[in-house]
Amino acid sequence: MKTIGIDIGATKTVIASLDNGGEPYAFRKVPSAALLTSKGNAVDSIYAFLMDYLNVEAIDKDTLKGIGIGVPAVLDSNTQEIVSCPNLPGLDRLALGTLLSPKINLPVLVENDVNLIALGEHSFGRGKGIDNLACIFVGSGLGCGLILRGELYTGADGAAAEFGHTIFDPEGKICGCGAQGCIEMYCSGRSLTLAAPEILGETETAGKNLGAEFGRWSLARKVIEAAHAGNSKAIDAMNTSFYHLGLAITNLVNILNPRLIILGGGIVSGWPNGLQVVRETVNTRARTVVRDRLEIDISMLGDKAGLYGAARLVELTTDK
Ligand SMILES: [Zn+2]
């Protein structure tokens, strides 16, 4: 039996068919805007997208175990609703799995995207065989997924691991979540976008609406390019971002004592030196017992980790 994994991102959505840990096949990438065409009726448009995919790839629905979907949002496990999905308002307050499942007549499991990345890396990637780990993905925002005692940990209400919204500076920048000084505002594509006018100069960023640039990455990418080209302000901004991330990870490892931290996402792959900055920060600041056997490494499955996790979630749920 196969599963279908879908990873709905703020800008891009990927879909693939998976077969018990094998390489995802019939892999497709589409703009999320194309997927969520009918505003106000995301369930219908995702259903249409899915049926079209199955038809084009000649996948028989009867050979499927279920569908796993990752979303860039917090979920409420009590109501199965997607809550707080600022990047894709069409999904907000939507019980996507509950509504989509009877339409397609298959189990549909929906989970936070970085939770699925953690599940994918734990089942088939860098975290295989490691029972306590955290995945931290630095993209537009700062996401986290936890595997504790060998299982995905989602908390009492499904909303655990909101690491990006742990408070880093109580007098600091206002975050998209409404709180002040969340770590996401100090290490993410969003924070680099906000810093871009200062780093690159006003002429590079003139006419850009910084708020609208958050999901588009153009300014964060420019800062990374400037750092690689030797711009000292940009290099400082990148290394300082990862130093801040290292401090926040120090707090996380002191609380949870994981064996492994897996870093990933566009900001991490864009600035490979960041891994070393995080390692040095944690290794000089975390409690000795916590850091001695701790490994901090890079994601192995890259942008397919969420798809592996989506398939794994379906298997875990339907095999029960
Ligand atoms: Zn926040």
PDB file of C-alpha atoms and ligand atoms in Angstrom:
ATOM      1  CA  MET A   1       0.000   0.000   0.000  1.00  0.00           C
ATOM      2  CA  LYS A   2       1.195   3.492  -0.864  1.00  0.00           C
ATOM      3  CA  THR A   3       0.627   6.835   0.793  1.00  0.00           C
ATOM      4  CA  ILE A   4       0.449  10.320  -0.639  1.00  0.00           C
ATOM      5  CA  GLY A   5       2.422  13.047   1.117  1.00  0.00           C
ATOM      6  CA  ILE A   6       1.648  16.726   0.612  1.00  0.00           C
ATOM      7  CA  ASP A   7       3.704  19.524   2.110  1.00  0.00           C
ATOM      8  CA  ILE A   8       1.879  22.839   1.799  1.00  0.00           C
ATOM      9  CA  GLY A   9       4.378  25.672   2.290  1.00  0.00           C
ATOM     10  CA  ALA A  10       3.836  29.413   2.425  1.00  0.00           C
ATOM     11  CA  THR A  11       4.885  29.737  -1.237  1.00  0.00           C
ATOM     12  CA  LYS A  12       5.390  26.206  -2.652  1.00  0.00           C
ATOM     13  CA  THR A  13       3.559  22.928  -2.255  1.00  0.00           C
ATOM     14  CA  VAL A  14       5.174  19.566  -2.924  1.00  0.00           C
ATOM     15  CA  ILE A  15       3.357  16.275  -3.407  1.00  0.00           C
ATOM     16  CA  ALA A  16       4.672  12.755  -3.917  1.00  0.00           C
ATOM     17  CA  SER A  17       3.713   9.140  -3.630  1.00  0.00           C
ATOM     18  CA  LEU A  18       5.630   7.122  -1.026  1.00  0.00           C
ATOM     19  CA  ASP A  19       6.126   3.471  -0.475  1.00  0.00           C
ATOM     20  CA  ASN A  20       7.249   2.574   3.050  1.00  0.00           C
ATOM     21  CA  GLY A  21      10.421   4.636   3.326  1.00  0.00           C
ATOM     22  CA  GLY A  22      11.499   4.404  -0.316  1.00  0.00           C
ATOM     23  CA  GLU A  23      12.416   7.465  -2.336  1.00  0.00           C
ATOM     24  CA  PRO A  24       9.306   9.600  -2.968  1.00  0.00           C
ATOM     25  CA  TYR A  25       8.183   9.258  -6.585  1.00  0.00           C
ATOM     26  CA  ALA A  26       5.831  11.140  -8.894  1.00  0.00           C
ATOM     27  CA  PHE A  27       7.229  14.212  -7.138  1.00  0.00           C
ATOM     28  CA  ARG A  28       5.589  17.493  -8.115  1.00  0.00           C
ATOM     29  CA  LYS A  29       6.102  21.074  -6.980  1.00  0.00           C
ATOM     30  CA  VAL A  30       3.474  23.782  -7.543  1.00  0.00           C
ATOM     31  CA  PRO A  31       2.967  27.324  -6.205  1.00  0.00           C
ATOM     32  CA  SER A  32       0.713  27.161  -3.132  1.00  0.00           C
ATOM     33  CA  ALA A  33      -1.346  29.996  -4.620  1.00  0.00           C
ATOM     34  CA  ALA A  34      -2.263  27.694  -7.530  1.00  0.00           C
ATOM     35  CA  LEU A  35      -3.375  24.998  -5.096  1.00  0.00           C
ATOM     36  CA  LEU A  36      -5.539  27.279  -2.989  1.00  0.00           C
ATOM     37  CA  THR A  37      -7.297  28.911  -5.920  1.00  0.00           C
ATOM     38  CA  SER A  38     -10.852  29.010  -4.669  1.00  0.00           C
ATOM     39  CA  LYS A  39     -10.555  31.406  -1.776  1.00  0.00           C
ATOM     40  CA  GLY A  40     -12.888  30.447   1.013  1.00  0.00           C
ATOM     41  CA  ASN A  41     -13.029  26.880  -0.218  1.00  0.00           C
ATOM     42  CA  ALA A  42      -9.612  25.411   0.335  1.00  0.00           C
ATOM     43  CA  VAL A  43     -11.025  21.904   0.851  1.00  0.00           C
ATOM     44  CA  ASP A  44     -12.502  21.814  -2.680  1.00  0.00           C
ATOM     45  CA  SER A  45      -9.367  23.164  -4.310  1.00  0.00           C
ATOM     46  CA  ILE A  46      -7.060  20.733  -2.450  1.00  0.00           C
ATOM     47  CA  TYR A  47      -9.428  17.881  -3.366  1.00  0.00           C
ATOM     48  CA  ALA A  48      -9.357  18.927  -7.052  1.00  0.00           C
ATOM     49  CA  PHE A  49      -5.553  19.188  -6.972  1.00  0.00           C
ATOM     50  CA  LEU A  50      -5.283  15.742  -5.411  1.00  0.00           C
ATOM     51  CA  MET A  51      -7.645  14.074  -7.886  1.00  0.00           C
ATOM     52  CA  ASP A  52      -5.823  15.679 -10.800  1.00  0.00           C
ATOM     53  CA  TYR A  53      -2.500  14.406  -9.403  1.00  0.00           C
ATOM     54  CA  LEU A  54      -3.819  10.840  -9.025  1.00  0.00           C
ATOM     55  CA  ASN A  55      -5.229  10.920 -12.586  1.00  0.00           C
ATOM     56  CA  VAL A  56      -2.102  12.328 -14.212  1.00  0.00           C
ATOM     57  CA  GLU A  57       0.212   9.947 -12.331  1.00  0.00           C
ATOM     58  CA  ALA A  58      -2.167   7.015 -12.952  1.00  0.00           C
ATOM     59  CA  ILE A  59      -2.321   6.165  -9.239  1.00  0.00           C
ATOM     60  CA  ASP A  60      -5.287   3.962  -8.314  1.00  0.00           C
ATOM     61  CA  LYS A  61      -7.026   5.327  -5.215  1.00  0.00           C
ATOM     62  CA  ASP A  62      -7.657   1.764  -4.030  1.00  0.00           C
ATOM     63  CA  THR A  63      -3.905   1.191  -3.654  1.00  0.00           C
ATOM     64  CA  LEU A  64      -3.602   4.044  -1.143  1.00  0.00           C
ATOM     65  CA  LYS A  65      -3.447   3.738   2.620  1.00  0.00           C
ATOM     66  CA  GLY A  66      -4.093   7.416   3.205  1.00  0.00           C
ATOM     67  CA  ILE A  67      -2.923  10.968   2.742  1.00  0.00           C
ATOM     68  CA  GLY A  68      -0.654  12.968   5.022  1.00  0.00           C
ATOM     69  CA  ILE A  69      -0.582  16.754   4.767  1.00  0.00           C
ATOM     70  CA  GLY A  70       1.881  19.188   6.328  1.00  0.00           C
ATOM     71  CA  VAL A  71       0.825  22.813   6.839  1.00  0.00           C
ATOM     72  CA  PRO A  72       2.814  25.844   8.050  1.00  0.00           C
ATOM     73  CA  ALA A  73       0.495  26.318  11.006  1.00  0.00           C
ATOM     74  CA  VAL A  74      -0.406  25.398  14.543  1.00  0.00           C
ATOM     75  CA  LEU A  75      -3.063  22.700  14.876  1.00  0.00           C
ATOM     76  CA  ASP A  76      -5.554  22.188  17.670  1.00  0.00           C
ATOM     77  CA  SER A  77      -5.675  18.458  18.369  1.00  0.00           C
ATOM     78  CA  ASN A  78      -8.989  18.848  20.232  1.00  0.00           C
ATOM     79  CA  THR A  79     -10.888  20.195  17.206  1.00  0.00           C
ATOM     80  CA  GLN A  80      -8.504  19.065  14.413  1.00  0.00           C
ATOM     81  CA  GLU A  81      -8.615  22.669  13.203  1.00  0.00           C
ATOM     82  CA  ILE A  82      -5.707  24.521  11.657  1.00  0.00           C
ATOM     83  CA  VAL A  83      -5.287  27.623  13.785  1.00  0.00           C
ATOM     84  CA  SER A  84      -2.983  30.560  13.256  1.00  0.00           C
ATOM     85  CA  CYS A  85      -1.945  30.133   9.614  1.00  0.00           C
ATOM     86  CA  PRO A  86      -0.872  33.709   8.774  1.00  0.00           C
ATOM     87  CA  ASN A  87       0.885  32.750   5.516  1.00  0.00           C
ATOM     88  CA  LEU A  88      -2.138  30.943   4.049  1.00  0.00           C
ATOM     89  CA  PRO A  89      -5.284  32.566   5.459  1.00  0.00           C
ATOM     90  CA  GLY A  90      -7.458  30.220   3.337  1.00  0.00           C
ATOM     91  CA  LEU A  91      -6.545  27.396   5.732  1.00  0.00           C
ATOM     92  CA  ASP A  92      -7.224  29.324   8.923  1.00  0.00           C
ATOM     93  CA  ARG A  93      -9.761  27.674  11.291  1.00  0.00           C
ATOM     94  CA  LEU A  94     -10.218  24.828   8.819  1.00  0.00           C
ATOM     95  CA  ALA A  95     -10.606  21.216   9.990  1.00  0.00           C
ATOM     96  CA  LEU A  96      -8.917  20.157   6.740  1.00  0.00           C
ATOM     97  CA  GLY A  97      -8.461  16.452   7.494  1.00  0.00           C
ATOM     98  CA  THR A  98     -12.000  15.990   8.839  1.00  0.00           C
ATOM     99  CA  LEU A  99     -13.527  17.671   5.780  1.00  0.00           C
ATOM    100  CA  LEU A 100     -11.268  16.171   3.096  1.00  0.00           C
ATOM    101  CA  SER A 101     -11.332  12.559   4.307  1.00  0.00           C
ATOM    102  CA  PRO A 102     -14.992  11.733   3.461  1.00  0.00           C
ATOM    103  CA  LYS A 103     -14.683  13.447   0.070  1.00  0.00           C
ATOM    104  CA  ILE A 104     -11.797  11.234  -0.994  1.00  0.00           C
ATOM    105  CA  ASN A 105     -12.851   8.289   1.127  1.00  0.00           C
ATOM    106  CA  LEU A 106      -9.407   7.780   2.634  1.00  0.00           C
ATOM    107  CA  PRO A 107      -7.801   8.697   5.978  1.00  0.00           C
ATOM    108  CA  VAL A 108      -6.377  12.242   5.763  1.00  0.00           C
ATOM    109  CA  LEU A 109      -3.934  13.246   8.503  1.00  0.00           C
ATOM    110  CA  VAL A 110      -2.907  16.890   8.862  1.00  0.00           C
ATOM    111  CA  GLU A 111       0.028  18.032  10.967  1.00  0.00           C
ATOM    112  CA  ASN A 112       2.349  20.999  11.424  1.00  0.00           C
ATOM    113  CA  ASP A 113       5.023  20.956   8.693  1.00  0.00           C
ATOM    114  CA  VAL A 114       8.081  20.920  10.948  1.00  0.00           C
ATOM    115  CA  ASN A 115       6.517  18.200  13.134  1.00  0.00           C
ATOM    116  CA  LEU A 116       6.362  16.093   9.963  1.00  0.00           C
ATOM    117  CA  ILE A 117       9.971  16.971   9.113  1.00  0.00           C
ATOM    118  CA  ALA A 118      10.974  15.724  12.580  1.00  0.00           C
ATOM    119  CA  LEU A 119       8.992  12.528  12.033  1.00  0.00           C
ATOM    120  CA  GLY A 120      10.566  12.042   8.577  1.00  0.00           C
ATOM    121  CA  GLU A 121      14.132  12.595   9.805  1.00  0.00           C
ATOM    122  CA  HIS A 122      13.502  10.325  12.784  1.00  0.00           C
ATOM    123  CA  SER A 123      12.020   7.512  10.687  1.00  0.00           C
ATOM    124  CA  PHE A 124      14.232   7.614   7.597  1.00  0.00           C
ATOM    125  CA  GLY A 125      16.880  10.349   7.903  1.00  0.00           C
ATOM    126  CA  ARG A 126      19.559  11.772  10.197  1.00  0.00           C
ATOM    127  CA  GLY A 127      17.612  10.905  13.335  1.00  0.00           C
ATOM    128  CA  LYS A 128      17.042   7.218  12.574  1.00  0.00           C
ATOM    129  CA  GLY A 129      17.501   5.202  15.768  1.00  0.00           C
ATOM    130  CA  ILE A 130      17.687   8.317  17.985  1.00  0.00           C
ATOM    131  CA  ASP A 131      14.804   8.522  20.439  1.00  0.00           C
ATOM    132  CA  ASN A 132      15.150  12.122  21.655  1.00  0.00           C
ATOM    133  CA  LEU A 133      15.731  14.847  19.078  1.00  0.00           C
ATOM    134  CA  ALA A 134      14.620  18.272  17.926  1.00  0.00           C
ATOM    135  CA  CYS A 135      14.400  19.467  14.311  1.00  0.00           C
ATOM    136  CA  ILE A 136      14.819  23.207  13.907  1.00  0.00           C
ATOM    137  CA  PHE A 137      14.067  24.700  10.495  1.00  0.00           C
ATOM    138  CA  VAL A 138      15.026  28.255   9.685  1.00  0.00           C
ATOM    139  CA  GLY A 139      13.128  29.500   6.672  1.00  0.00           C
ATOM    140  CA  SER A 140      10.817  32.502   6.436  1.00  0.00           C
ATOM    141  CA  GLY A 141      10.088  31.735  10.080  1.00  0.00           C
ATOM    142  CA  LEU A 142      11.642  29.489  12.698  1.00  0.00           C
ATOM    143  CA  GLY A 143       9.926  26.117  13.129  1.00  0.00           C
ATOM    144  CA  CYS A 144      10.556  23.179  15.421  1.00  0.00           C
ATOM    145  CA  GLY A 145       9.443  19.572  15.782  1.00  0.00           C
ATOM    146  CA  LEU A 146      10.206  17.272  18.707  1.00  0.00           C
ATOM    147  CA  ILE A 147      10.675  13.533  18.928  1.00  0.00           C
ATOM    148  CA  LEU A 148      10.644  12.488  22.570  1.00  0.00           C
ATOM    149  CA  ARG A 149      10.981   8.871  23.715  1.00  0.00           C
ATOM    150  CA  GLY A 150      10.740   7.775  20.080  1.00  0.00           C
ATOM    151  CA  GLU A 151       7.464   9.529  19.316  1.00  0.00           C
ATOM    152  CA  LEU A 152       6.395  12.819  17.827  1.00  0.00           C
ATOM    153  CA  TYR A 153       5.564  15.083  20.761  1.00  0.00           C
ATOM    154  CA  THR A 154       2.698  17.479  20.043  1.00  0.00           C
ATOM    155  CA  GLY A 155       1.692  18.447  23.586  1.00  0.00           C
ATOM    156  CA  ALA A 156      -1.646  18.600  25.372  1.00  0.00           C
ATOM    157  CA  ASP A 157      -3.387  20.472  22.546  1.00  0.00           C
ATOM    158  CA  GLY A 158      -1.265  19.684  19.494  1.00  0.00           C
ATOM    159  CA  ALA A 159       0.627  22.957  19.683  1.00  0.00           C
ATOM    160  CA  ALA A 160       3.937  21.953  21.289  1.00  0.00           C
ATOM    161  CA  ALA A 161       7.384  22.974  20.019  1.00  0.00           C
ATOM    162  CA  GLU A 162       6.522  26.572  19.141  1.00  0.00           C
ATOM    163  CA  PHE A 163      10.207  27.223  19.705  1.00  0.00           C
ATOM    164  CA  GLY A 164      10.231  30.210  17.293  1.00  0.00           C
ATOM    165  CA  HIS A 165       7.916  32.040  19.672  1.00  0.00           C
ATOM    166  CA  THR A 166       9.947  31.559  22.822  1.00  0.00           C
ATOM    167  CA  ILE A 167      10.815  35.021  24.093  1.00  0.00           C
ATOM    168  CA  PHE A 168      14.354  36.097  23.409  1.00  0.00           C
ATOM    169  CA  ASP A 169      14.131  39.839  24.185  1.00  0.00           C
ATOM    170  CA  PRO A 170      11.123  41.042  26.209  1.00  0.00           C
ATOM    171  CA  GLU A 171      11.662  44.608  24.958  1.00  0.00           C
ATOM    172  CA  GLY A 172      12.413  43.456  21.416  1.00  0.00           C
ATOM    173  CA  LYS A 173      10.791  43.430  17.991  1.00  0.00           C
ATOM    174  CA  ILE A 174       7.089  42.702  17.583  1.00  0.00           C
ATOM    175  CA  CYS A 175       6.595  39.231  16.111  1.00  0.00           C
ATOM    176  CA  GLY A 176       3.958  38.145  13.581  1.00  0.00           C
ATOM    177  CA  CYS A 177       2.281  36.205  16.425  1.00  0.00           C
ATOM    178  CA  GLY A 178       1.648  39.481  18.267  1.00  0.00           C
ATOM    179  CA  ALA A 179       4.137  38.865  21.079  1.00  0.00           C
ATOM    180  CA  GLN A 180       7.276  40.925  21.617  1.00  0.00           C
ATOM    181  CA  GLY A 181      10.822  39.709  21.116  1.00  0.00           C
ATOM    182  CA  CYS A 182      10.261  36.112  19.912  1.00  0.00           C
ATOM    183  CA  ILE A 183      13.468  34.356  18.769  1.00  0.00           C
ATOM    184  CA  GLU A 184      11.945  34.113  15.255  1.00  0.00           C
ATOM    185  CA  MET A 185      12.527  37.863  14.956  1.00  0.00           C
ATOM    186  CA  TYR A 186      16.279  37.310  15.535  1.00  0.00           C
ATOM    187  CA  CYS A 187      17.037  34.319  13.318  1.00  0.00           C
ATOM    188  CA  SER A 188      14.858  33.796  10.241  1.00  0.00           C
ATOM    189  CA  GLY A 189      14.262  34.993   6.704  1.00  0.00           C
ATOM    190  CA  ARG A 190      11.856  37.446   8.281  1.00  0.00           C
ATOM    191  CA  SER A 191      14.506  38.964  10.564  1.00  0.00           C
ATOM    192  CA  LEU A 192      17.025  39.226   7.690  1.00  0.00           C
ATOM    193  CA  THR A 193      14.372  40.904   5.538  1.00  0.00           C
ATOM    194  CA  LEU A 194      13.766  43.502   8.253  1.00  0.00           C
ATOM    195  CA  ALA A 195      17.510  44.091   8.598  1.00  0.00           C
ATOM    196  CA  ALA A 196      18.068  44.319   4.815  1.00  0.00           C
ATOM    197  CA  PRO A 197      17.790  48.151   4.461  1.00  0.00           C
ATOM    198  CA  GLU A 198      20.482  48.630   7.129  1.00  0.00           C
ATOM    199  CA  ILE A 199      22.740  45.919   5.676  1.00  0.00           C
ATOM    200  CA  LEU A 200      22.316  46.493   1.951  1.00  0.00           C
ATOM    201  CA  GLY A 201      21.601  50.214   1.919  1.00  0.00           C
ATOM    202  CA  GLU A 202      18.335  51.952   1.163  1.00  0.00           C
ATOM    203  CA  THR A 203      18.845  51.924  -2.622  1.00  0.00           C
ATOM    204  CA  GLU A 204      18.799  48.103  -2.748  1.00  0.00           C
ATOM    205  CA  THR A 205      15.532  47.938  -0.848  1.00  0.00           C
ATOM    206  CA  ALA A 206      13.818  51.112  -2.095  1.00  0.00           C
ATOM    207  CA  GLY A 207      10.181  50.610  -2.983  1.00  0.00           C
ATOM    208  CA  LYS A 208       9.981  47.215  -1.264  1.00  0.00           C
ATOM    209  CA  ASN A 209       7.246  46.592   1.258  1.00  0.00           C
ATOM    210  CA  LEU A 210       9.169  44.658   3.916  1.00  0.00           C
ATOM    211  CA  GLY A 211       6.035  42.992   5.290  1.00  0.00           C
ATOM    212  CA  ALA A 212       5.116  41.715   1.820  1.00  0.00           C
ATOM    213  CA  GLU A 213       8.693  40.480   1.301  1.00  0.00           C
ATOM    214  CA  PHE A 214       8.627  38.050   4.246  1.00  0.00           C
ATOM    215  CA  GLY A 215       7.331  35.098   2.259  1.00  0.00           C
ATOM    216  CA  ARG A 216       9.118  36.010  -0.966  1.00  0.00           C
ATOM    217  CA  TRP A 217      12.643  35.636   0.269  1.00  0.00           C
ATOM    218  CA  SER A 218      14.126  38.111  -2.211  1.00  0.00           C
ATOM    219  CA  LEU A 219      15.666  40.389   0.437  1.00  0.00           C
ATOM    220  CA  ALA A 220      16.784  37.614   2.791  1.00  0.00           C
ATOM    221  CA  ARG A 221      18.463  35.957  -0.201  1.00  0.00           C
ATOM    222  CA  LYS A 222      20.179  39.247  -1.092  1.00  0.00           C
ATOM    223  CA  VAL A 223      21.593  39.521   2.438  1.00  0.00           C
ATOM    224  CA  ILE A 224      22.942  35.947   2.182  1.00  0.00           C
ATOM    225  CA  GLU A 225      24.452  36.705  -1.242  1.00  0.00           C
ATOM    226  CA  ALA A 226      26.056  39.890   0.127  1.00  0.00           C
ATOM    227  CA  ALA A 227      27.559  37.876   3.008  1.00  0.00           C
ATOM    228  CA  HIS A 228      29.033  35.351   0.566  1.00  0.00           C
ATOM    229  CA  ALA A 229      30.416  38.268  -1.494  1.00  0.00           C
ATOM    230  CA  GLY A 230      32.278  39.531   1.595  1.00  0.00           C
ATOM    231  CA  ASN A 231      29.998  42.354   2.814  1.00  0.00           C
ATOM    232  CA  SER A 232      31.054  42.599   6.473  1.00  0.00           C
ATOM    233  CA  LYS A 233      27.680  43.889   7.717  1.00  0.00           C
ATOM    234  CA  ALA A 234      25.935  40.958   6.031  1.00  0.00           C
ATOM    235  CA  ILE A 235      28.474  38.448   7.423  1.00  0.00           C
ATOM    236  CA  ASP A 236      27.917  39.879  10.911  1.00  0.00           C
ATOM    237  CA  ALA A 237      24.134  39.679  10.471  1.00  0.00           C
ATOM    238  CA  MET A 238      24.321  36.014   9.428  1.00  0.00           C
ATOM    239  CA  ASN A 239      26.685  34.974  12.209  1.00  0.00           C
ATOM    240  CA  THR A 240      24.768  36.991  14.820  1.00  0.00           C
ATOM    241  CA  SER A 241      21.516  35.323  13.712  1.00  0.00           C
ATOM    242  CA  PHE A 242      23.045  31.885  14.289  1.00  0.00           C
ATOM    243  CA  TYR A 243      24.582  33.002  17.586  1.00  0.00           C
ATOM    244  CA  HIS A 244      21.092  34.009  18.727  1.00  0.00           C
ATOM    245  CA  LEU A 245      19.743  30.679  17.491  1.00  0.00           C
ATOM    246  CA  GLY A 246      22.506  28.918  19.442  1.00  0.00           C
ATOM    247  CA  LEU A 247      21.450  30.716  22.632  1.00  0.00           C
ATOM    248  CA  ALA A 248      17.820  29.689  22.137  1.00  0.00           C
ATOM    249  CA  ILE A 249      18.885  26.094  21.391  1.00  0.00           C
ATOM    250  CA  THR A 250      20.951  26.141  24.606  1.00  0.00           C
ATOM    251  CA  ASN A 251      17.717  26.817  26.518  1.00  0.00           C
ATOM    252  CA  LEU A 252      15.938  24.064  24.597  1.00  0.00           C
ATOM    253  CA  VAL A 253      18.622  21.428  25.235  1.00  0.00           C
ATOM    254  CA  ASN A 254      18.861  22.377  28.906  1.00  0.00           C
ATOM    255  CA  ILE A 255      15.131  21.678  29.243  1.00  0.00           C
ATOM    256  CA  LEU A 256      14.795  18.555  27.088  1.00  0.00           C
ATOM    257  CA  ASN A 257      18.280  16.980  26.988  1.00  0.00           C
ATOM    258  CA  PRO A 258      17.909  15.642  23.424  1.00  0.00           C
ATOM    259  CA  ARG A 259      20.660  13.520  21.838  1.00  0.00           C
ATOM    260  CA  LEU A 260      20.437  15.302  18.483  1.00  0.00           C
ATOM    261  CA  ILE A 261      19.504  18.688  17.052  1.00  0.00           C
ATOM    262  CA  ILE A 262      18.831  18.647  13.298  1.00  0.00           C
ATOM    263  CA  LEU A 263      19.067  22.008  11.570  1.00  0.00           C
ATOM    264  CA  GLY A 264      17.557  22.701   8.160  1.00  0.00           C
ATOM    265  CA  GLY A 265      15.745  25.230   5.990  1.00  0.00           C
ATOM    266  CA  GLY A 266      16.837  27.842   3.467  1.00  0.00           C
ATOM    267  CA  ILE A 267      18.708  30.096   5.901  1.00  0.00           C
ATOM    268  CA  VAL A 268      20.741  27.138   7.235  1.00  0.00           C
ATOM    269  CA  SER A 269      21.621  25.827   3.757  1.00  0.00           C
ATOM    270  CA  GLY A 270      22.316  29.412   2.624  1.00  0.00           C
ATOM    271  CA  TRP A 271      24.928  30.019   5.338  1.00  0.00           C
ATOM    272  CA  PRO A 272      26.772  26.755   6.126  1.00  0.00           C
ATOM    273  CA  ASN A 273      29.003  28.523   8.696  1.00  0.00           C
ATOM    274  CA  GLY A 274      25.868  28.901  10.834  1.00  0.00           C
ATOM    275  CA  LEU A 275      26.096  25.254  11.909  1.00  0.00           C
ATOM    276  CA  GLN A 276      29.524  25.879  13.461  1.00  0.00           C
ATOM    277  CA  VAL A 277      28.313  29.063  15.193  1.00  0.00           C
ATOM    278  CA  VAL A 278      25.401  27.160  16.745  1.00  0.00           C
ATOM    279  CA  ARG A 279      27.658  24.278  17.819  1.00  0.00           C
ATOM    280  CA  GLU A 280      30.163  26.624  19.478  1.00  0.00           C
ATOM    281  CA  THR A 281      27.438  28.598  21.249  1.00  0.00           C
ATOM    282  CA  VAL A 282      25.697  25.510  22.632  1.00  0.00           C
ATOM    283  CA  ASN A 283      28.979  23.807  23.515  1.00  0.00           C
ATOM    284  CA  THR A 284      30.140  26.734  25.604  1.00  0.00           C
ATOM    285  CA  ARG A 285      26.812  27.471  27.292  1.00  0.00           C
ATOM    286  CA  ALA A 286      24.675  24.373  27.817  1.00  0.00           C
ATOM    287  CA  ARG A 287      24.972  22.251  30.964  1.00  0.00           C
ATOM    288  CA  THR A 288      27.837  19.779  30.722  1.00  0.00           C
ATOM    289  CA  VAL A 289      25.835  16.547  30.890  1.00  0.00           C
ATOM    290  CA  VAL A 290      23.382  17.878  28.318  1.00  0.00           C
ATOM    291  CA  ARG A 291      26.042  18.891  25.786  1.00  0.00           C
ATOM    292  CA  ASP A 292      28.619  16.103  26.167  1.00  0.00           C
ATOM    293  CA  ARG A 293      26.835  13.570  23.972  1.00  0.00           C
ATOM    294  CA  LEU A 294      24.717  16.072  22.062  1.00  0.00           C
ATOM    295  CA  GLU A 295      25.123  16.150  18.283  1.00  0.00           C
ATOM    296  CA  ILE A 296      24.099  19.134  16.184  1.00  0.00           C
ATOM    297  CA  ASP A 297      23.870  18.363  12.496  1.00  0.00           C
ATOM    298  CA  ILE A 298      22.205  19.165   9.198  1.00  0.00           C
ATOM    299  CA  SER A 299      19.004  17.625   7.831  1.00  0.00           C
ATOM    300  CA  MET A 300      19.572  14.560   5.657  1.00  0.00           C
ATOM    301  CA  LEU A 301      16.287  14.489   3.752  1.00  0.00           C
ATOM    302  CA  GLY A 302      16.209  18.197   2.868  1.00  0.00           C
ATOM    303  CA  ASP A 303      12.982  19.441   1.291  1.00  0.00           C
ATOM    304  CA  LYS A 304      11.575  15.902   1.123  1.00  0.00           C
ATOM    305  CA  ALA A 305      11.706  15.345   4.907  1.00  0.00           C
ATOM    306  CA  GLY A 306       8.133  16.575   5.349  1.00  0.00           C
ATOM    307  CA  LEU A 307       6.870  14.149   2.691  1.00  0.00           C
ATOM    308  CA  TYR A 308       8.537  11.210   4.438  1.00  0.00           C
ATOM    309  CA  GLY A 309       7.005  12.417   7.697  1.00  0.00           C
ATOM    310  CA  ALA A 310       3.550  12.757   6.141  1.00  0.00           C
ATOM    311  CA  ALA A 311       3.712   9.168   4.883  1.00  0.00           C
ATOM    312  CA  ARG A 312       4.995   7.949   8.242  1.00  0.00           C
ATOM    313  CA  LEU A 313       2.153   9.693  10.076  1.00  0.00           C
ATOM    314  CA  VAL A 314      -0.380   7.894   7.878  1.00  0.00           C
ATOM    315  CA  GLU A 315       1.321   4.542   8.506  1.00  0.00           C
ATOM    316  CA  LEU A 316       1.504   5.083  12.264  1.00  0.00           C
ATOM    317  CA  THR A 317      -2.135   6.119  12.449  1.00  0.00           C
ATOM    318  CA  THR A 318      -3.657   3.511  10.138  1.00  0.00           C
ATOM    319  CA  ASP A 319      -1.554   0.623  11.539  1.00  0.00           C
ATOM    320  CA  LYS A 320      -2.893   1.215  15.055  1.00  0.00           C
TER     321      LYS A 320
HETATM  322 ZN    ZN B   1       6.149  35.115  17.977  1.00  0.00          ZN
END
